[in-house]
Tab-separated table of C-alpha atoms and ligand atoms in Angstrom:
chain	number	residue	atom	x	y	z
A	28	MET	CA	91.398	74.410	114.207
A	29	LYS	CA	90.648	77.093	111.616
A	30	ILE	CA	93.810	78.871	110.520
A	31	GLY	CA	93.940	81.840	108.143
A	32	VAL	CA	97.012	83.387	106.562
A	33	TYR	CA	96.994	87.155	106.022
A	34	PRO	CA	99.767	87.902	103.509
A	35	GLY	CA	101.168	91.249	102.467
A	36	THR	CA	104.231	93.417	102.193
A	37	PHE	CA	103.406	95.487	105.296
A	38	ASP	CA	105.863	98.257	104.395
A	39	PRO	CA	104.954	99.345	107.045
A	40	ILE	CA	101.913	97.865	108.807
A	41	THR	CA	99.083	100.435	109.110
A	42	HIS	CA	95.899	100.674	111.203
A	43	GLY	CA	94.082	99.410	108.090
A	44	HIS	CA	96.018	96.138	108.213
A	45	THR	CA	95.493	95.814	111.978
A	46	ASP	CA	91.779	96.324	111.469
A	47	ILE	CA	91.712	93.359	109.049
A	48	ILE	CA	93.725	91.211	111.499
A	49	ARG	CA	91.256	91.971	114.320
A	50	ARG	CA	88.271	91.184	112.107
A	51	SER	CA	89.806	87.918	110.916
A	52	LEU	CA	90.216	86.775	114.538
A	53	ARG	CA	86.414	86.600	114.697
A	54	LEU	CA	86.463	83.933	111.983
A	55	PHE	CA	89.677	82.023	112.618
A	56	ASP	CA	91.175	80.309	115.672
A	57	LYS	CA	94.611	81.409	114.585
A	58	VAL	CA	95.754	84.088	112.146
A	59	ILE	CA	99.244	83.986	110.661
A	60	VAL	CA	100.377	87.347	109.357
A	61	ALA	CA	102.755	86.416	106.546
A	62	VAL	CA	105.201	89.151	105.634
A	63	ALA	CA	106.415	88.786	102.052
A	64	ALA	CA	110.097	88.816	101.113
A	65	PRO	CA	111.007	91.443	98.498
A	66	SER	CA	109.832	90.576	94.971
A	67	PRO	CA	110.845	91.992	91.571
A	68	SER	CA	107.699	94.176	91.579
A	69	LYS	CA	108.063	95.631	95.103
A	70	HIS	CA	111.087	97.327	96.616
A	71	PRO	CA	110.154	97.886	100.240
A	72	LEU	CA	111.552	100.768	102.266
A	73	PHE	CA	112.029	98.489	105.299
A	74	ASP	CA	113.860	95.189	105.057
A	75	LEU	CA	112.061	91.941	105.816
A	76	THR	CA	113.321	91.661	109.403
A	77	GLU	CA	112.164	95.198	110.221
A	78	ARG	CA	108.736	94.645	108.662
A	79	VAL	CA	108.273	91.431	110.659
A	80	GLU	CA	109.428	93.205	113.831
A	81	MET	CA	106.891	96.007	113.336
A	82	VAL	CA	104.012	93.584	112.710
A	83	ARG	CA	105.029	91.685	115.896
A	84	LEU	CA	105.075	94.902	117.875
A	85	VAL	CA	101.645	96.020	116.672
A	86	THR	CA	100.030	92.602	117.242
A	87	LYS	CA	101.773	91.707	120.518
A	88	ASP	CA	98.511	91.892	122.515
A	89	LEU	CA	96.586	89.682	120.094
A	90	ALA	CA	97.025	86.193	121.548
A	91	ARG	CA	95.928	84.152	118.529
A	92	VAL	CA	98.130	85.962	116.021
A	93	GLU	CA	101.455	84.648	114.745
A	94	VAL	CA	103.828	86.621	112.565
A	95	ALA	CA	106.247	85.077	110.082
A	96	ALA	CA	108.241	85.950	107.002
A	97	PHE	CA	107.546	84.032	103.818
A	98	ASP	CA	109.139	83.631	100.419
A	99	GLY	CA	107.957	81.778	97.341
A	100	LEU	CA	104.452	80.784	96.373
A	101	LEU	CA	101.731	81.880	98.774
A	102	VAL	CA	99.598	78.741	98.399
A	103	GLN	CA	102.570	76.521	99.235
A	104	TYR	CA	103.205	78.546	102.353
A	105	VAL	CA	99.525	78.352	103.366
A	106	LYS	CA	99.571	74.563	102.962
A	107	GLN	CA	102.802	74.295	104.920
A	108	CYS	CA	101.172	76.238	107.799
A	109	GLY	CA	98.243	73.816	107.876
A	110	ALA	CA	95.938	76.752	107.102
A	111	GLN	CA	92.706	76.573	105.114
A	112	ALA	CA	92.370	80.133	103.863
A	113	VAL	CA	94.072	83.279	102.625
A	114	ILE	CA	92.722	86.484	104.164
A	115	ARG	CA	92.694	89.660	102.076
A	116	GLY	CA	91.299	93.113	102.700
A	117	LEU	CA	88.987	94.604	100.080
A	118	ARG	CA	88.970	98.366	100.481
A	119	ALA	CA	87.349	99.642	97.310
A	120	ILE	CA	86.135	98.515	93.902
A	121	SER	CA	89.613	99.351	92.596
A	122	ASP	CA	91.055	96.482	94.676
A	123	PHE	CA	88.633	94.012	93.168
A	124	GLU	CA	90.246	93.251	89.817
A	125	TYR	CA	93.685	92.529	91.262
A	126	GLU	CA	92.266	90.552	94.173
A	127	PHE	CA	89.941	88.580	91.887
A	128	GLN	CA	92.869	87.647	89.649
A	129	MET	CA	95.026	86.652	92.615
A	130	ALA	CA	92.260	84.621	94.276
A	131	LEU	CA	91.477	82.718	91.072
A	132	LEU	CA	95.125	82.071	90.305
A	133	ASN	CA	95.708	80.827	93.841
A	134	ARG	CA	92.664	78.567	93.500
A	135	LYS	CA	94.008	77.222	90.226
A	136	LEU	CA	97.316	76.483	91.960
A	137	ASP	CA	95.589	74.792	94.901
A	138	ASP	CA	91.829	74.420	95.005
A	139	THR	CA	91.774	73.262	98.630
A	140	ILE	CA	92.608	76.795	99.786
A	141	GLU	CA	89.909	79.453	99.900
A	142	THR	CA	90.367	83.228	99.840
A	143	VAL	CA	88.315	85.193	102.360
A	144	PHE	CA	87.809	88.928	101.779
A	145	LEU	CA	87.159	91.271	104.646
A	146	MET	CA	86.271	94.947	104.446
A	147	PRO	CA	88.205	97.306	106.677
A	148	SER	CA	86.466	100.002	108.631
A	149	GLU	CA	85.566	102.860	106.253
A	150	GLU	CA	87.946	105.213	108.070
A	151	TYR	CA	90.830	103.113	106.727
A	152	SER	CA	89.380	102.302	103.322
A	153	TYR	CA	91.601	104.806	101.492
A	154	LEU	CA	94.877	103.833	103.168
A	155	THR	CA	97.867	102.254	101.491
A	156	SER	CA	101.399	101.990	102.826
A	157	SER	CA	102.651	104.044	99.846
A	158	ILE	CA	100.302	106.946	100.495
A	159	ILE	CA	101.364	107.061	104.147
A	160	LYS	CA	105.052	106.981	103.189
A	161	GLU	CA	104.350	109.901	100.840
A	162	VAL	CA	102.734	111.925	103.652
A	163	ALA	CA	105.651	111.123	105.977
A	164	ARG	CA	108.187	112.051	103.296
A	165	LEU	CA	106.500	115.456	103.026
A	166	GLU	CA	106.642	115.722	106.837
A	167	GLY	CA	102.862	115.473	107.252
A	168	PRO	CA	101.297	113.815	110.326
A	169	VAL	CA	100.999	110.024	110.134
A	170	THR	CA	100.082	109.214	113.739
A	171	ASP	CA	96.387	108.703	112.839
A	172	PHE	CA	97.351	105.825	110.550
A	173	LEU	CA	100.227	104.067	112.291
A	174	HIS	CA	101.183	102.626	115.677
A	175	PRO	CA	103.317	105.319	117.402
A	176	GLU	CA	106.490	103.192	117.299
A	177	VAL	CA	105.953	102.438	113.598
A	178	ALA	CA	105.412	106.159	112.912
A	179	THR	CA	108.681	106.975	114.710
A	180	ARG	CA	110.599	104.321	112.775
A	181	LEU	CA	109.166	105.557	109.484
A	182	CYS	CA	110.125	109.173	110.159
A	183	GLN	CA	113.624	108.123	111.266
A	184	ARG	CA	114.103	105.979	108.161
A	185	LEU	CA	113.018	108.757	105.821
A	186	ARG	CA	115.205	111.309	107.629
A	187	ARG	CA	118.193	108.983	107.227
A	188	GLN	CA	117.430	108.638	103.507
A	189	SER	CA	117.026	112.332	102.722
A	190	PRO	CA	120.134	114.099	101.366
B	1118	COA	N1	94.733	98.838	104.977
B	1118	COA	C1	95.683	99.618	104.486
B	1118	COA	N2	96.419	99.318	103.418
B	1118	COA	C2	96.176	98.148	102.832
B	1118	COA	C3	95.197	97.264	103.295
B	1118	COA	C4	94.456	97.661	104.408
B	1118	COA	N3	93.487	96.912	104.915
B	1118	COA	N4	95.175	96.183	102.489
B	1118	COA	C5	96.112	96.392	101.579
B	1118	COA	N5	96.715	97.570	101.773
B	1118	COA	C6	97.738	98.211	100.938
B	1118	COA	C7	99.114	97.719	101.202
B	1118	COA	O1	99.749	98.471	102.212
B	1118	COA	C8	99.747	97.913	99.860
B	1118	COA	O2	100.140	99.242	99.725
B	1118	COA	P1	101.402	99.624	98.879
B	1118	COA	O3	101.159	99.076	97.491
B	1118	COA	O4	101.373	101.078	98.962
B	1118	COA	O5	102.553	98.970	99.556
B	1118	COA	C9	98.625	97.670	98.873
B	1118	COA	O6	97.458	97.900	99.588
B	1118	COA	C10	98.516	96.291	98.331
B	1118	COA	O7	99.358	95.475	98.990
B	1118	COA	P2	99.024	94.219	99.901
B	1118	COA	O8	97.598	94.032	100.066
B	1118	COA	O9	99.902	94.250	101.112
B	1118	COA	O10	99.488	93.155	99.018
B	1118	COA	P3	100.814	93.122	98.346
B	1118	COA	O11	100.493	93.425	96.939
B	1118	COA	O12	101.872	93.938	98.962
B	1118	COA	O13	101.162	91.624	98.651
B	1118	COA	C11	101.250	89.323	98.172
B	1118	COA	C12	100.800	90.710	97.766
B	1118	COA	C13	102.554	89.334	98.928
B	1118	COA	C14	100.181	88.707	99.024
B	1118	COA	C15	101.346	88.576	96.823
B	1118	COA	O14	102.244	89.272	95.993
B	1118	COA	C16	101.817	87.168	96.984
B	1118	COA	O15	101.035	86.319	97.292
B	1118	COA	N6	103.111	86.916	96.752
B	1118	COA	C17	103.693	85.586	96.875
B	1118	COA	C18	104.036	85.005	95.517
B	1118	COA	C19	102.827	84.367	94.939
B	1118	COA	O16	102.302	83.384	95.415
B	1118	COA	N7	102.389	84.932	93.805
B	1118	COA	C20	101.208	84.507	93.152
B	1118	COA	C21	100.004	85.109	93.831
B	1118	COA	S1	98.648	85.113	92.748
């Protein structure tokens, strides 16, 4: 059974992420979406439980997808899942350097695990969770980029945060 792990912060999950999940289902029998616990470099708007909940909601109709939270080293988690590969989206050249570094470091840590890069549909190639949060903060429309329930939660969260 071919298992791929798609890791990320998913703060929150966007249509760009879902596009990668759908594409990866063409290559893998099972895809585990691994939602990362907060790290010193990222301070997510949504806590881990909420981010997992939103990924579950968005992927509920995708039978071969599992969603889980993870902490610690990615390669250890991948091994523990019995997976063979890490799945990453490559949106633009600007992603390449960071992804290249991460893929090589992960390979150094465990050379039995491969990294597979997939390109999202071009309509999502400019998306990041931060840019969408910025649009929502400025009360712009985000429904083209997010599942309706995720969009509602994002707007509610930002409203609660504003003074
Ligand atoms: N569509 C839309 N947005 C996308 C996207 C896509 N297809 N692919 C990535 N993004 C966005 C993300 O939303 C995120 O946006 P943000 O910075 O505004 O939040 C940004 O691109 C990059 O984030 P992402 O791809 O989710 O990765 P990440 O940097 O949040 O997560 C981990 C990185 C969690 C996979 C990595 O830090 C990790 O492996 N951590 C575990 C510890 C470890 O093993 N470290 C060593 C690894 S070398």
